[in-house]
Amino acid sequence: MVNIVIFGPPGAGKGTQAQKIAQAYGITHIATGDIFRREIRSGSSLGEQIKALVESGRLVPDELTVEVLRSALEQQPTAAGFLFDGFPRTNAQAEALDRLLASMGKKVDVVIALDVPQEELVKRLLQRARQQGRADDNEAVIRRRFEEYQRKTAPVQDYYAQQGKLQHIPGVGTIDEVFGRIRQVLDPYFLKQTDGAA
Ligand code: ADP
């Protein structure tokens, strides 16, 4: 069982790399942004509560987000491992994740931080806006998402650095180049696992 957090600013490519990681290592991908967008589309009461926040680039409150994550974890009792994408986004969420995993006898093993320069991020997000039409990919909302990231999410890196779990990966290059770098970091964790006693 290897549990991974993929971390990075908006537009760093977390979702793209997360799909490749989950497939390559056979672990379960949990993306809070995807869960929230699904809830909004479904018109559920949770969706109603969070629509304005997500679409204006603000974070969903920790308590709600942690509940959503808890329920996603409970729906996957047989997962071989988890890849958390877009979570944790605050120190309080990071602490809650540790508690949740501990209650299941699990822990975060490694955190992959994708590093991408700001100007490249803005370029990617505006391009995604044109291609996919996500409601939170326009200039004003993108600016808000970066502010939220700088203020609340970037500090989460220190939380994991203090635990010796943070691994920085340059997030610029082709999708496969970036994925190759990620594999170099992750492969040893999965080898250790199959060696059993080693
Ligand atoms: P990005 O492409 O910017 O990484 P995501 O798809 O991960 O965005 O998330 C989109 C939006 O969903 C965020 O801007 C935020 O409003 C909400 N959201 C997702 N995950 C969280 C979280 N862990 N805590 C609070 N809000 C979240």
Short mmCIF file of C-alpha atoms and ligand atoms in Angstrom, two decimals:
data_model
loop_
_atom_site.label_atom_id
_atom_site.label_comp_id
_atom_site.label_asym_id
_atom_site.label_seq_id
_atom_site.Cartn_x
_atom_site.Cartn_y
_atom_site.Cartn_z
CA MET A 1 0.00 0.00 0.00
CA VAL A 2 1.56 3.25 -1.17
CA ASN A 3 -0.35 6.52 -0.64
CA ILE A 4 0.69 9.55 -2.64
CA VAL A 5 -0.23 13.23 -2.66
CA ILE A 6 0.26 15.15 -5.91
CA PHE A 7 0.71 18.79 -5.15
CA GLY A 8 1.07 21.98 -7.17
CA PRO A 9 -0.45 25.32 -8.13
CA PRO A 10 -3.47 25.63 -10.46
CA GLY A 11 -2.42 24.55 -13.95
CA ALA A 12 0.65 22.58 -12.84
CA GLY A 13 -0.68 19.43 -14.51
CA LYS A 14 -1.72 17.50 -11.41
CA GLY A 15 -4.79 15.94 -13.00
CA THR A 16 -2.97 14.84 -16.16
CA GLN A 17 -0.09 13.25 -14.28
CA ALA A 18 -2.40 11.81 -11.64
CA GLN A 19 -4.26 9.76 -14.24
CA LYS A 20 -1.01 8.33 -15.55
CA ILE A 21 0.31 7.55 -12.06
CA ALA A 22 -2.91 5.84 -10.97
CA GLN A 23 -2.92 3.69 -14.09
CA ALA A 24 0.79 2.81 -13.98
CA TYR A 25 0.78 1.73 -10.33
CA GLY A 26 -2.80 0.47 -10.01
CA ILE A 27 -3.83 2.85 -7.25
CA THR A 28 -7.07 4.80 -6.77
CA HIS A 29 -7.14 8.45 -7.90
CA ILE A 30 -9.16 10.79 -5.68
CA ALA A 31 -9.52 14.35 -7.05
CA THR A 32 -11.56 16.69 -4.85
CA GLY A 33 -11.94 19.21 -7.71
CA ASP A 34 -13.52 16.49 -9.90
CA ILE A 35 -15.81 15.40 -7.06
CA PHE A 36 -16.94 18.99 -6.49
CA ARG A 37 -17.58 19.61 -10.21
CA ARG A 38 -19.64 16.40 -10.36
CA GLU A 39 -21.69 17.51 -7.34
CA ILE A 40 -22.35 20.90 -8.92
CA ARG A 41 -23.51 19.28 -12.19
CA SER A 42 -25.78 16.88 -10.33
CA GLY A 43 -27.55 19.74 -8.55
CA SER A 44 -27.22 17.97 -5.17
CA SER A 45 -27.49 20.01 -1.99
CA LEU A 46 -23.72 19.82 -1.58
CA GLY A 47 -23.40 21.06 -5.16
CA GLU A 48 -25.69 23.98 -4.39
CA GLN A 49 -23.64 24.89 -1.32
CA ILE A 50 -20.29 25.01 -3.09
CA LYS A 51 -21.14 26.24 -6.61
CA ALA A 52 -20.50 29.94 -6.00
CA LEU A 53 -17.25 29.25 -4.15
CA VAL A 54 -15.74 26.95 -6.76
CA GLU A 55 -16.81 29.12 -9.68
CA SER A 56 -15.28 32.22 -8.13
CA GLY A 57 -11.96 30.49 -7.40
CA ARG A 58 -12.29 30.29 -3.63
CA LEU A 59 -11.63 27.19 -1.56
CA VAL A 60 -14.46 25.08 -0.24
CA PRO A 61 -14.47 25.13 3.60
CA ASP A 62 -12.20 22.53 5.22
CA GLU A 63 -14.94 20.77 7.14
CA LEU A 64 -17.00 20.11 4.01
CA THR A 65 -13.94 19.09 2.00
CA VAL A 66 -12.73 16.67 4.65
CA GLU A 67 -16.19 15.06 4.80
CA VAL A 68 -16.15 14.60 1.02
CA LEU A 69 -12.73 13.01 1.23
CA ARG A 70 -13.73 10.74 4.09
CA SER A 71 -16.68 9.46 2.09
CA ALA A 72 -14.52 8.93 -1.02
CA LEU A 73 -12.08 6.87 1.08
CA GLU A 74 -14.88 4.81 2.60
CA GLN A 75 -16.19 3.95 -0.86
CA GLN A 76 -12.87 2.28 -1.74
CA PRO A 77 -12.19 -0.25 1.01
CA THR A 78 -10.13 -2.54 -1.21
CA ALA A 79 -7.92 0.10 -2.89
CA ALA A 80 -4.28 -0.92 -3.31
CA GLY A 81 -3.28 2.66 -2.47
CA PHE A 82 -4.50 6.20 -3.00
CA LEU A 83 -3.39 9.16 -5.04
CA PHE A 84 -4.74 12.41 -3.61
CA ASP A 85 -5.06 15.18 -6.22
CA GLY A 86 -6.17 18.67 -5.15
CA PHE A 87 -6.19 17.60 -1.51
CA PRO A 88 -4.89 18.66 0.98
CA ARG A 89 -5.12 22.36 0.08
CA THR A 90 -4.69 23.75 3.62
CA ASN A 91 -2.65 22.74 6.65
CA ALA A 92 -5.88 21.82 8.44
CA GLN A 93 -6.73 19.44 5.58
CA ALA A 94 -3.25 17.91 5.74
CA GLU A 95 -3.70 17.23 9.45
CA ALA A 96 -7.17 15.81 8.85
CA LEU A 97 -5.80 13.51 6.13
CA ASP A 98 -3.15 12.19 8.52
CA ARG A 99 -5.82 11.48 11.14
CA LEU A 100 -8.17 9.82 8.64
CA LEU A 101 -5.45 7.60 7.23
CA ALA A 102 -4.12 6.75 10.71
CA SER A 103 -7.60 5.58 11.71
CA MET A 104 -7.40 3.12 8.81
CA GLY A 105 -3.85 2.04 9.70
CA LYS A 106 -2.45 3.95 6.70
CA LYS A 107 -0.29 7.02 6.07
CA VAL A 108 0.92 9.39 3.35
CA ASP A 109 4.15 7.93 1.98
CA VAL A 110 5.30 10.57 -0.49
CA VAL A 111 4.29 13.98 -1.82
CA ILE A 112 5.09 14.91 -5.41
CA ALA A 113 5.26 18.70 -5.82
CA LEU A 114 5.06 19.81 -9.47
CA ASP A 115 7.04 23.03 -9.94
CA VAL A 116 6.00 25.29 -12.85
CA PRO A 117 6.78 29.01 -13.33
CA GLN A 118 3.83 31.34 -12.88
CA GLU A 119 3.80 32.71 -16.46
CA GLU A 120 3.60 29.17 -17.87
CA LEU A 121 0.72 28.39 -15.46
CA VAL A 122 -1.35 31.34 -16.64
CA LYS A 123 -0.72 30.41 -20.27
CA ARG A 124 -1.89 26.82 -19.67
CA LEU A 125 -5.00 27.83 -17.75
CA LEU A 126 -6.13 30.31 -20.38
CA GLN A 127 -5.60 27.67 -23.06
CA ARG A 128 -7.65 25.15 -21.06
CA ALA A 129 -10.35 27.80 -20.74
CA ARG A 130 -10.58 28.00 -24.52
CA GLN A 131 -10.57 24.21 -24.99
CA GLN A 132 -12.71 22.91 -22.12
CA GLY A 133 -14.72 25.92 -21.00
CA ARG A 134 -14.33 25.21 -17.30
CA ALA A 135 -16.27 27.87 -15.40
CA ASP A 136 -13.29 28.72 -13.17
CA ASP A 137 -10.78 29.20 -16.00
CA ASN A 138 -11.13 32.90 -16.78
CA GLU A 139 -8.68 35.64 -15.94
CA ALA A 140 -10.32 37.09 -12.85
CA VAL A 141 -11.04 33.69 -11.35
CA ILE A 142 -7.57 32.37 -12.21
CA ARG A 143 -6.09 35.31 -10.29
CA ARG A 144 -8.21 34.43 -7.26
CA ARG A 145 -7.16 30.77 -7.46
CA PHE A 146 -3.48 31.79 -7.38
CA GLU A 147 -4.10 34.03 -4.37
CA GLU A 148 -5.80 31.17 -2.54
CA TYR A 149 -2.93 28.89 -3.51
CA GLN A 150 -0.21 31.29 -2.28
CA ARG A 151 -1.97 32.09 0.97
CA LYS A 152 -3.43 28.75 2.03
CA THR A 153 -2.03 25.92 -0.08
CA ALA A 154 1.68 26.64 -0.66
CA PRO A 155 2.37 26.37 3.12
CA VAL A 156 1.24 22.72 3.01
CA GLN A 157 4.61 21.99 1.38
CA ASP A 158 6.37 22.86 4.64
CA TYR A 159 4.12 20.46 6.52
CA TYR A 160 5.32 17.58 4.35
CA ALA A 161 8.92 18.84 4.06
CA GLN A 162 9.16 18.66 7.85
CA GLN A 163 8.11 15.02 7.64
CA GLY A 164 10.76 14.37 4.96
CA LYS A 165 8.09 13.38 2.42
CA LEU A 166 8.28 16.22 -0.11
CA GLN A 167 9.78 15.50 -3.55
CA HIS A 168 10.05 18.39 -6.03
CA ILE A 169 9.63 17.60 -9.73
CA PRO A 170 10.09 20.12 -12.56
CA GLY A 171 6.66 20.28 -14.21
CA VAL A 172 7.82 21.81 -17.49
CA GLY A 173 8.37 19.72 -20.63
CA THR A 174 6.17 17.22 -22.42
CA ILE A 175 3.62 15.20 -20.45
CA ASP A 176 5.79 12.10 -20.86
CA GLU A 177 8.97 13.88 -19.80
CA VAL A 178 7.31 15.00 -16.60
CA PHE A 179 5.85 11.54 -16.05
CA GLY A 180 9.31 9.99 -16.52
CA ARG A 181 10.66 12.17 -13.71
CA ILE A 182 7.76 11.18 -11.48
CA ARG A 183 8.38 7.48 -12.14
CA GLN A 184 11.99 7.83 -11.10
CA VAL A 185 10.82 9.12 -7.74
CA LEU A 186 7.92 6.68 -7.27
CA ASP A 187 9.36 3.39 -8.56
CA PRO A 188 11.45 2.76 -5.42
CA TYR A 189 8.37 3.03 -3.20
CA PHE A 190 6.60 0.32 -5.16
CA LEU A 191 9.71 -1.90 -5.37
CA LYS A 192 10.09 -1.76 -1.60
CA GLN A 193 6.51 -2.92 -1.34
CA THR A 194 6.85 -6.03 -3.54
CA ASP A 195 10.12 -7.00 -1.81
CA GLY A 196 8.10 -7.50 1.34
CA ALA A 197 10.67 -8.10 4.06
CA ALA A 198 13.33 -5.94 2.43
P1 ADP B 1 -6.92 23.15 -10.22
O1 ADP B 1 -7.03 22.80 -11.66
O2 ADP B 1 -6.85 24.63 -9.98
O3 ADP B 1 -5.88 22.40 -9.48
P2 ADP B 1 -9.11 21.57 -9.03
O4 ADP B 1 -9.81 20.92 -10.14
O5 ADP B 1 -8.24 20.72 -8.16
O6 ADP B 1 -8.33 22.86 -9.56
O7 ADP B 1 -10.17 22.31 -8.06
C1 ADP B 1 -11.08 23.25 -8.58
C2 ADP B 1 -11.76 24.02 -7.43
O8 ADP B 1 -12.43 23.09 -6.53
C3 ADP B 1 -10.83 24.82 -6.52
O9 ADP B 1 -10.51 26.08 -7.04
C4 ADP B 1 -11.68 24.90 -5.23
O10 ADP B 1 -12.72 25.84 -5.36
C5 ADP B 1 -12.33 23.54 -5.17
N1 ADP B 1 -11.50 22.57 -4.41
C6 ADP B 1 -10.92 21.45 -4.92
N2 ADP B 1 -10.24 20.79 -3.97
C7 ADP B 1 -10.37 21.51 -2.83
C8 ADP B 1 -9.89 21.37 -1.50
N3 ADP B 1 -9.09 20.34 -1.14
N4 ADP B 1 -10.24 22.30 -0.57
C9 ADP B 1 -11.01 23.32 -0.90
N5 ADP B 1 -11.50 23.54 -2.13
C10 ADP B 1 -11.18 22.65 -3.10
#
